[in-house]
């Protein structure tokens, strides 16, 4: 796992419409070392199945939870000592705050979906922009996690994996770790 | 624009199913300095409208084209001197190839969607992995472009923008550039 304890808060997930985008956010969170994703919105079994399925094959990476209230989730995390970063194109450039954020032992990252209410900006300790251009919360999350963790997440091990990729110049090579035991 | 000339090739776009994901890919390509996105698949006006709408408000960033054949697109780009990088979890770690790729003046990046055929791996000059875990082509693209361009894309100007964001610790500040003229 990552050296920092990282939790992702997915704000405003709407089932069906957001399934694929929240799915991508979940897979990125896991692959980039987050311990947990908290989804604010309707409980969505398809997202849970996506993450647990990937955990089973590629190793234990991340838990997923649902909540009705982003605010109570944030309040609880603050009490536990988490710094709250909210990703928004209106915030401070990531390249100016990444150094400070990389020193935080506990970091929670809010990513939006539908229009984010003003209170999120106020509750966040840091509002952070990955470019000041409109693009994708999935992309912003990945670049943010890569920069704050200084790339250590790119070569993490995932415990309990059934399969592991051996990097190749061309083609695919996957070893079945269960066969090796 | 970015110092490198970067073109994104979106492999295997299927209208309706892929609209949101290809839309995110397009917006990321634009925000991270690509000159053009070539979408392989059915012509999809909604994607065109998304990109041209954002170009209009936030400045000229990227063209979009459609093609029936990824292979002829790749062949043409190779003839023009482009190096072809294909993003895949099975490839070489981005942290091992980013330095070499950052020296290429012309770089084309293939991102997959549905299952990618073996020929793509063979035609690519580099098969590149952003982690060896399954996650998101949107995230992989963003991290790849950020690393290869060493972050210069994060503070690019977009010519002809109507609006520009002034980064804030809390809240939103947007100036209307047309008012200033």
Short mmCIF file of C-alpha atoms in Angstrom, two decimals:
data_model
loop_
_atom_site.label_atom_id
_atom_site.label_comp_id
_atom_site.label_asym_id
_atom_site.label_seq_id
_atom_site.Cartn_x
_atom_site.Cartn_y
_atom_site.Cartn_z
CA UNK A 1 0.00 0.00 0.00
CA UNK A 2 0.90 3.64 -0.32
CA UNK A 3 2.91 5.34 2.40
CA UNK A 4 0.13 7.86 2.94
CA UNK A 5 -3.32 6.76 4.05
CA UNK A 6 -5.55 8.00 1.23
CA UNK A 7 -9.35 7.95 1.09
CA UNK A 8 -11.35 9.10 -1.93
CA UNK A 9 -14.79 10.68 -1.54
CA UNK A 10 -16.92 10.50 -4.70
CA UNK A 11 -19.44 13.33 -4.46
CA UNK A 12 -22.88 13.06 -6.05
CA UNK A 13 -22.89 9.64 -7.72
CA UNK A 14 -26.09 8.93 -9.67
CA UNK A 15 -26.72 5.27 -10.53
CA UNK A 16 -26.97 4.40 -14.25
CA UNK A 17 -25.82 7.81 -15.54
CA UNK A 18 -22.59 7.74 -13.55
CA UNK A 19 -21.87 4.03 -13.50
CA UNK A 20 -18.98 4.04 -15.93
CA UNK A 21 -17.39 7.25 -14.67
CA UNK A 22 -17.63 6.25 -10.99
CA UNK A 23 -16.32 2.81 -11.99
CA UNK A 24 -13.27 4.42 -13.57
CA UNK A 25 -12.80 6.62 -10.47
CA UNK A 26 -12.91 3.52 -8.27
CA UNK A 27 -10.40 1.59 -10.35
CA UNK A 28 -8.05 4.59 -10.46
CA UNK A 29 -8.35 5.08 -6.70
CA UNK A 30 -7.43 1.42 -6.15
CA UNK A 31 -4.62 1.32 -8.72
CA UNK A 32 -3.11 4.54 -7.34
CA UNK A 33 -3.02 3.31 -3.75
CA UNK A 34 -6.15 4.60 -2.04
CA UNK A 35 -7.33 2.53 0.92
CA UNK A 36 -11.02 3.27 0.50
CA UNK A 37 -13.53 5.03 -1.75
CA UNK A 38 -16.63 6.51 -0.13
CA UNK A 39 -19.39 7.03 -2.69
CA UNK A 40 -21.97 9.69 -1.79
CA UNK A 41 -25.23 8.63 -3.32
CA UNK A 42 -27.37 5.60 -4.05
CA UNK A 43 -25.80 2.24 -3.21
CA UNK A 44 -24.71 0.78 -6.51
CA UNK A 45 -23.92 -2.93 -6.51
CA UNK A 46 -22.36 -2.81 -9.97
CA UNK A 47 -19.57 -0.53 -8.69
CA UNK A 48 -19.01 -2.81 -5.69
CA UNK A 49 -18.81 -5.82 -8.00
CA UNK A 50 -16.31 -4.07 -10.28
CA UNK A 51 -13.95 -3.27 -7.42
CA UNK A 52 -14.26 -6.58 -5.57
CA UNK A 53 -13.77 -8.47 -8.82
CA UNK A 54 -10.56 -6.60 -9.56
CA UNK A 55 -9.36 -7.01 -5.95
CA UNK A 56 -9.89 -10.77 -6.26
CA UNK A 57 -7.82 -11.16 -9.44
CA UNK A 58 -5.21 -8.41 -9.11
CA UNK A 59 -4.83 -8.21 -5.34
CA UNK A 60 -6.40 -6.50 -2.39
CA UNK A 61 -6.38 -2.83 -3.08
CA UNK A 62 -9.38 -0.98 -1.80
CA UNK A 63 -12.63 -1.01 0.12
CA UNK A 64 -15.78 0.73 -1.03
CA UNK A 65 -18.51 2.31 1.08
CA UNK A 66 -21.66 4.33 0.44
CA UNK A 67 -23.02 7.26 2.41
CA UNK A 68 -26.05 9.55 2.24
CA UNK A 69 -24.08 12.54 3.44
CA UNK A 70 -20.75 13.76 2.14
CA UNK A 71 -20.67 16.21 5.01
CA UNK A 72 -20.86 13.64 7.79
CA UNK A 73 -18.18 11.60 5.97
CA UNK A 74 -15.92 14.66 5.84
CA UNK A 75 -16.60 15.54 9.49
CA UNK A 76 -15.67 12.02 10.62
CA UNK A 77 -12.49 12.04 8.54
CA UNK A 78 -11.45 15.44 9.91
CA UNK A 79 -11.89 14.12 13.47
CA UNK A 80 -9.56 11.24 12.57
CA UNK A 81 -6.91 13.71 11.45
CA UNK A 82 -7.43 13.66 7.69
CA UNK A 83 -6.58 16.68 5.56
CA UNK A 84 -9.34 17.28 3.01
CA UNK A 85 -8.41 18.14 -0.59
CA UNK A 86 -11.17 18.94 -3.08
CA UNK A 87 -10.32 18.67 -6.77
CA UNK A 88 -11.78 21.53 -8.80
CA UNK A 89 -10.65 23.51 -11.82
CA UNK A 90 -11.23 26.67 -9.77
CA UNK A 91 -8.70 25.77 -7.05
CA UNK A 92 -4.99 26.37 -6.53
CA UNK A 93 -2.67 24.72 -9.08
CA UNK A 94 -1.65 21.19 -8.01
CA UNK A 95 2.00 21.99 -8.77
CA UNK A 96 1.90 24.69 -6.06
CA UNK A 97 0.38 22.55 -3.29
CA UNK A 98 1.59 19.00 -4.04
CA UNK A 99 4.72 19.35 -1.91
CA UNK A 100 2.76 20.35 1.17
CA UNK A 101 0.09 17.69 0.58
CA UNK A 102 2.71 14.98 0.15
CA UNK A 103 3.70 15.45 3.81
CA UNK A 104 0.19 14.63 5.11
CA UNK A 105 -0.04 11.15 6.62
CA UNK A 106 -3.83 11.07 6.17
CA UNK A 107 -5.35 12.57 3.07
CA UNK A 108 -8.96 12.53 1.88
CA UNK A 109 -9.69 13.62 -1.69
CA UNK A 110 -13.15 14.82 -2.78
CA UNK A 111 -13.98 14.40 -6.47
CA UNK A 112 -17.15 15.88 -7.90
CA UNK A 113 -19.58 14.68 -10.50
CA UNK A 114 -22.74 16.76 -10.75
CA UNK A 115 -22.48 20.45 -9.79
CA UNK A 116 -20.68 20.69 -6.46
CA UNK A 117 -22.29 22.85 -3.79
CA UNK A 118 -20.43 25.82 -2.33
CA UNK A 119 -20.10 24.18 1.09
CA UNK A 120 -17.67 21.61 -0.33
CA UNK A 121 -15.25 24.42 -1.23
CA UNK A 122 -15.57 25.80 2.30
CA UNK A 123 -15.20 22.48 4.12
CA UNK A 124 -12.10 21.48 2.13
CA UNK A 125 -8.70 22.36 3.59
CA UNK A 126 -7.36 22.63 0.03
CA UNK A 127 -9.17 23.29 -3.24
CA UNK A 128 -6.83 21.96 -5.91
CA UNK A 129 -6.84 22.36 -9.71
CA UNK A 130 -5.20 19.97 -12.17
CA UNK A 131 -5.06 22.58 -14.96
CA UNK A 132 -7.63 25.41 -14.94
CA UNK A 133 -9.40 23.81 -17.92
CA UNK A 134 -12.54 21.65 -17.91
CA UNK A 135 -11.71 17.97 -18.37
CA UNK A 136 -12.32 14.88 -16.26
CA UNK A 137 -12.48 14.07 -12.55
CA UNK A 138 -10.94 10.68 -13.39
CA UNK A 139 -7.89 12.34 -14.98
CA UNK A 140 -7.60 14.97 -12.25
CA UNK A 141 -7.66 12.27 -9.56
CA UNK A 142 -4.94 10.21 -11.26
CA UNK A 143 -2.57 13.13 -11.84
CA UNK A 144 -3.19 14.42 -8.31
CA UNK A 145 -2.42 11.03 -6.72
CA UNK A 146 0.64 10.56 -8.92
CA UNK A 147 2.08 13.96 -8.02
CA UNK A 148 1.27 13.88 -4.29
CA UNK A 149 2.78 10.39 -3.97
CA UNK A 150 5.75 11.30 -6.21
CA UNK A 151 5.20 8.27 -8.41
CA UNK A 152 5.75 5.62 -5.72
CA UNK A 153 2.24 4.31 -6.44
CA UNK A 154 3.32 3.29 -9.96
CA UNK A 155 5.26 0.30 -8.70
CA UNK A 156 3.18 -0.82 -5.72
CA UNK A 157 2.57 -4.49 -4.91
CA UNK A 158 -0.97 -5.72 -4.35
CA UNK A 159 -1.18 -8.48 -1.75
CA UNK A 160 -3.08 -11.66 -2.52
CA UNK A 161 -3.08 -11.19 -6.30
CA UNK A 162 -3.92 -14.23 -8.41
CA UNK A 163 -2.34 -12.67 -11.49
CA UNK A 164 0.61 -10.42 -12.12
CA UNK A 165 1.70 -8.71 -15.32
CA UNK A 166 5.30 -8.98 -16.50
CA UNK A 167 5.92 -5.77 -18.51
CA UNK A 168 6.64 -6.40 -22.20
CA UNK A 169 7.81 -4.33 -25.15
CA UNK A 170 5.20 -6.06 -27.33
CA UNK A 171 2.25 -8.23 -26.42
CA UNK A 172 1.01 -9.50 -23.06
CA UNK A 173 2.58 -11.64 -20.37
CA UNK A 174 0.60 -12.52 -17.26
CA UNK A 175 1.74 -15.03 -14.66
CA UNK A 176 -0.66 -16.95 -12.49
CA UNK A 177 0.71 -16.57 -8.98
CA UNK A 178 -1.39 -19.44 -7.58
CA UNK A 179 0.48 -21.83 -9.88
CA UNK A 180 3.77 -20.80 -8.29
CA UNK A 181 2.80 -21.81 -4.75
CA UNK B 1 0.35 24.87 -27.13
CA UNK B 2 2.67 22.20 -25.88
CA UNK B 3 6.30 22.10 -27.04
CA UNK B 4 5.78 18.63 -28.48
CA UNK B 5 3.24 18.01 -31.23
CA UNK B 6 0.90 15.46 -29.68
CA UNK B 7 -1.95 13.60 -31.38
CA UNK B 8 -4.27 11.19 -29.58
CA UNK B 9 -5.79 8.18 -31.34
CA UNK B 10 -8.91 6.85 -29.66
CA UNK B 11 -9.21 3.19 -30.66
CA UNK B 12 -12.61 1.51 -30.97
CA UNK B 13 -15.11 4.18 -30.01
CA UNK B 14 -18.70 2.95 -29.98
CA UNK B 15 -21.38 5.66 -30.03
CA UNK B 16 -23.80 5.77 -27.07
CA UNK B 17 -21.89 3.25 -24.91
CA UNK B 18 -18.63 5.17 -25.09
CA UNK B 19 -19.94 8.72 -25.32
CA UNK B 20 -19.01 9.80 -21.81
CA UNK B 21 -15.66 8.02 -21.69
CA UNK B 22 -14.56 9.26 -25.14
CA UNK B 23 -15.81 12.71 -24.13
CA UNK B 24 -13.55 12.62 -21.06
CA UNK B 25 -10.63 11.41 -23.23
CA UNK B 26 -11.20 14.31 -25.61
CA UNK B 27 -11.34 16.91 -22.87
CA UNK B 28 -8.21 15.51 -21.23
CA UNK B 29 -6.37 15.47 -24.56
CA UNK B 30 -7.28 19.13 -25.11
CA UNK B 31 -6.51 20.26 -21.54
CA UNK B 32 -3.16 18.44 -21.58
CA UNK B 33 -2.00 20.04 -24.80
CA UNK B 34 -2.79 17.61 -27.62
CA UNK B 35 -3.26 19.20 -31.03
CA UNK B 36 -5.76 16.68 -32.33
CA UNK B 37 -7.79 13.61 -31.34
CA UNK B 38 -8.51 11.03 -34.03
CA UNK B 39 -11.47 8.86 -33.06
CA UNK B 40 -11.58 5.42 -34.71
CA UNK B 41 -15.20 4.50 -35.10
CA UNK B 42 -18.60 5.91 -35.92
CA UNK B 43 -18.72 9.69 -36.36
CA UNK B 44 -20.23 11.03 -33.17
CA UNK B 45 -21.52 14.59 -33.32
CA UNK B 46 -21.99 14.79 -29.55
CA UNK B 47 -18.23 14.40 -29.00
CA UNK B 48 -17.52 17.05 -31.64
CA UNK B 49 -19.97 19.41 -29.97
CA UNK B 50 -18.41 18.84 -26.55
CA UNK B 51 -14.93 19.73 -27.78
CA UNK B 52 -15.90 22.67 -30.00
CA UNK B 53 -18.07 24.08 -27.20
CA UNK B 54 -15.17 23.97 -24.76
CA UNK B 55 -12.77 25.43 -27.37
CA UNK B 56 -15.18 28.33 -27.86
CA UNK B 57 -15.39 29.24 -24.17
CA UNK B 58 -11.99 28.25 -22.83
CA UNK B 59 -9.83 28.79 -25.90
CA UNK B 60 -8.67 26.96 -28.98
CA UNK B 61 -7.14 23.74 -27.87
CA UNK B 62 -7.78 20.81 -30.15
CA UNK B 63 -9.25 19.49 -33.37
CA UNK B 64 -11.21 16.27 -33.64
CA UNK B 65 -11.38 13.85 -36.57
CA UNK B 66 -12.95 10.47 -37.24
CA UNK B 67 -11.53 7.55 -39.19
CA UNK B 68 -12.67 4.06 -40.17
CA UNK B 69 -9.18 2.64 -39.87
CA UNK B 70 -6.79 3.07 -36.96
CA UNK B 71 -4.13 1.43 -39.06
CA UNK B 72 -4.20 3.91 -41.92
CA UNK B 73 -4.17 6.73 -39.36
CA UNK B 74 -1.08 5.22 -37.72
CA UNK B 75 0.63 4.64 -41.10
CA UNK B 76 0.08 8.27 -42.10
CA UNK B 77 1.41 9.56 -38.79
CA UNK B 78 4.49 7.35 -38.99
CA UNK B 79 5.23 8.76 -42.47
CA UNK B 80 5.03 12.26 -40.98
CA UNK B 81 7.65 11.32 -38.40
CA UNK B 82 5.45 10.57 -35.40
CA UNK B 83 6.55 8.11 -32.72
CA UNK B 84 3.63 5.87 -31.75
CA UNK B 85 3.01 5.10 -28.07
CA UNK B 86 0.21 2.68 -27.13
CA UNK B 87 -1.07 2.84 -23.55
CA UNK B 88 -1.68 -0.62 -22.10
CA UNK B 89 -1.33 -2.17 -18.65
CA UNK B 90 0.84 -4.87 -20.29
CA UNK B 91 3.50 -2.46 -21.55
CA UNK B 92 6.73 -1.04 -20.13
CA UNK B 93 6.36 1.16 -17.04
CA UNK B 94 5.87 4.83 -17.96
CA UNK B 95 8.52 5.87 -15.43
CA UNK B 96 11.10 3.88 -17.46
CA UNK B 97 10.27 5.34 -20.89
CA UNK B 98 9.01 8.87 -20.16
CA UNK B 99 12.46 10.44 -20.44
CA UNK B 100 13.02 9.02 -23.92
CA UNK B 101 9.50 9.89 -25.07
CA UNK B 102 9.82 13.46 -23.81
CA UNK B 103 12.52 14.04 -26.44
CA UNK B 104 10.21 13.18 -29.37
CA UNK B 105 9.03 16.24 -31.26
CA UNK B 106 6.04 14.38 -32.70
CA UNK B 107 4.21 11.90 -30.54
CA UNK B 108 0.99 9.97 -31.24
CA UNK B 109 -0.71 8.18 -28.35
CA UNK B 110 -3.12 5.29 -28.91
CA UNK B 111 -5.70 4.72 -26.16
CA UNK B 112 -7.95 1.68 -26.23
CA UNK B 113 -11.53 1.13 -25.33
CA UNK B 114 -12.92 -2.28 -26.31
CA UNK B 115 -10.41 -5.16 -26.51
CA UNK B 116 -7.41 -4.03 -28.51
CA UNK B 117 -6.21 -6.30 -31.30
CA UNK B 118 -2.69 -7.72 -31.26
CA UNK B 119 -1.63 -5.66 -34.28
CA UNK B 120 -1.84 -2.46 -32.25
CA UNK B 121 0.88 -3.80 -29.92
CA UNK B 122 3.03 -4.63 -32.94
CA UNK B 123 2.52 -1.35 -34.80
CA UNK B 124 3.30 0.76 -31.74
CA UNK B 125 6.89 1.93 -31.23
CA UNK B 126 6.29 1.86 -27.48
CA UNK B 127 3.75 -0.05 -25.42
CA UNK B 128 3.49 1.88 -22.17
CA UNK B 129 1.87 1.01 -18.82
CA UNK B 130 0.69 3.52 -16.24
CA UNK B 131 0.74 0.98 -13.40
CA UNK B 132 0.31 -2.71 -14.25
CA UNK B 133 -3.19 -2.65 -12.75
CA UNK B 134 -6.52 -2.36 -14.55
CA UNK B 135 -7.98 1.13 -14.28
CA UNK B 136 -8.95 3.78 -16.84
CA UNK B 137 -7.68 4.91 -20.23
CA UNK B 138 -8.66 8.46 -19.22
CA UNK B 139 -6.40 8.31 -16.17
CA UNK B 140 -3.56 6.60 -18.02
CA UNK B 141 -3.66 9.25 -20.74
CA UNK B 142 -3.54 12.14 -18.26
CA UNK B 143 -0.66 10.74 -16.22
CA UNK B 144 1.24 9.82 -19.39
CA UNK B 145 0.86 13.32 -20.88
CA UNK B 146 1.78 14.95 -17.56
CA UNK B 147 4.95 12.87 -17.19
CA UNK B 148 6.11 13.05 -20.81
CA UNK B 149 5.61 16.84 -20.86
CA UNK B 150 7.12 17.23 -17.35
CA UNK B 151 4.18 19.26 -16.14
CA UNK B 152 4.56 22.17 -18.58
CA UNK B 153 1.01 21.45 -19.80
CA UNK B 154 -0.40 22.36 -16.39
CA UNK B 155 0.11 26.07 -16.96
CA UNK B 156 -0.51 26.41 -20.70
CA UNK B 157 -2.39 29.36 -22.20
CA UNK B 158 -5.30 28.73 -24.57
CA UNK B 159 -5.59 31.33 -27.28
CA UNK B 160 -8.90 33.00 -28.00
CA UNK B 161 -10.49 32.07 -24.65
CA UNK B 162 -13.62 33.96 -23.64
CA UNK B 163 -13.18 32.98 -20.00
CA UNK B 164 -10.24 32.44 -17.71
CA UNK B 165 -10.13 31.07 -14.17
CA UNK B 166 -8.23 32.93 -11.46
CA UNK B 167 -7.16 30.23 -8.98
CA UNK B 168 -8.71 30.61 -5.53
CA UNK B 169 -8.25 29.01 -2.12
CA UNK B 170 -12.04 28.91 -1.70
CA UNK B 171 -14.81 29.41 -4.22
CA UNK B 172 -14.72 30.34 -7.90
CA UNK B 173 -13.37 33.33 -9.79
CA UNK B 174 -13.74 33.54 -13.56
CA UNK B 175 -12.92 36.61 -15.62
CA UNK B 176 -14.58 37.34 -18.92
CA UNK B 177 -11.72 38.18 -21.25
CA UNK B 178 -14.01 39.77 -23.85
CA UNK B 179 -14.96 42.44 -21.28
CA UNK B 180 -11.31 43.43 -20.94
CA UNK B 181 -10.85 44.31 -24.59
#
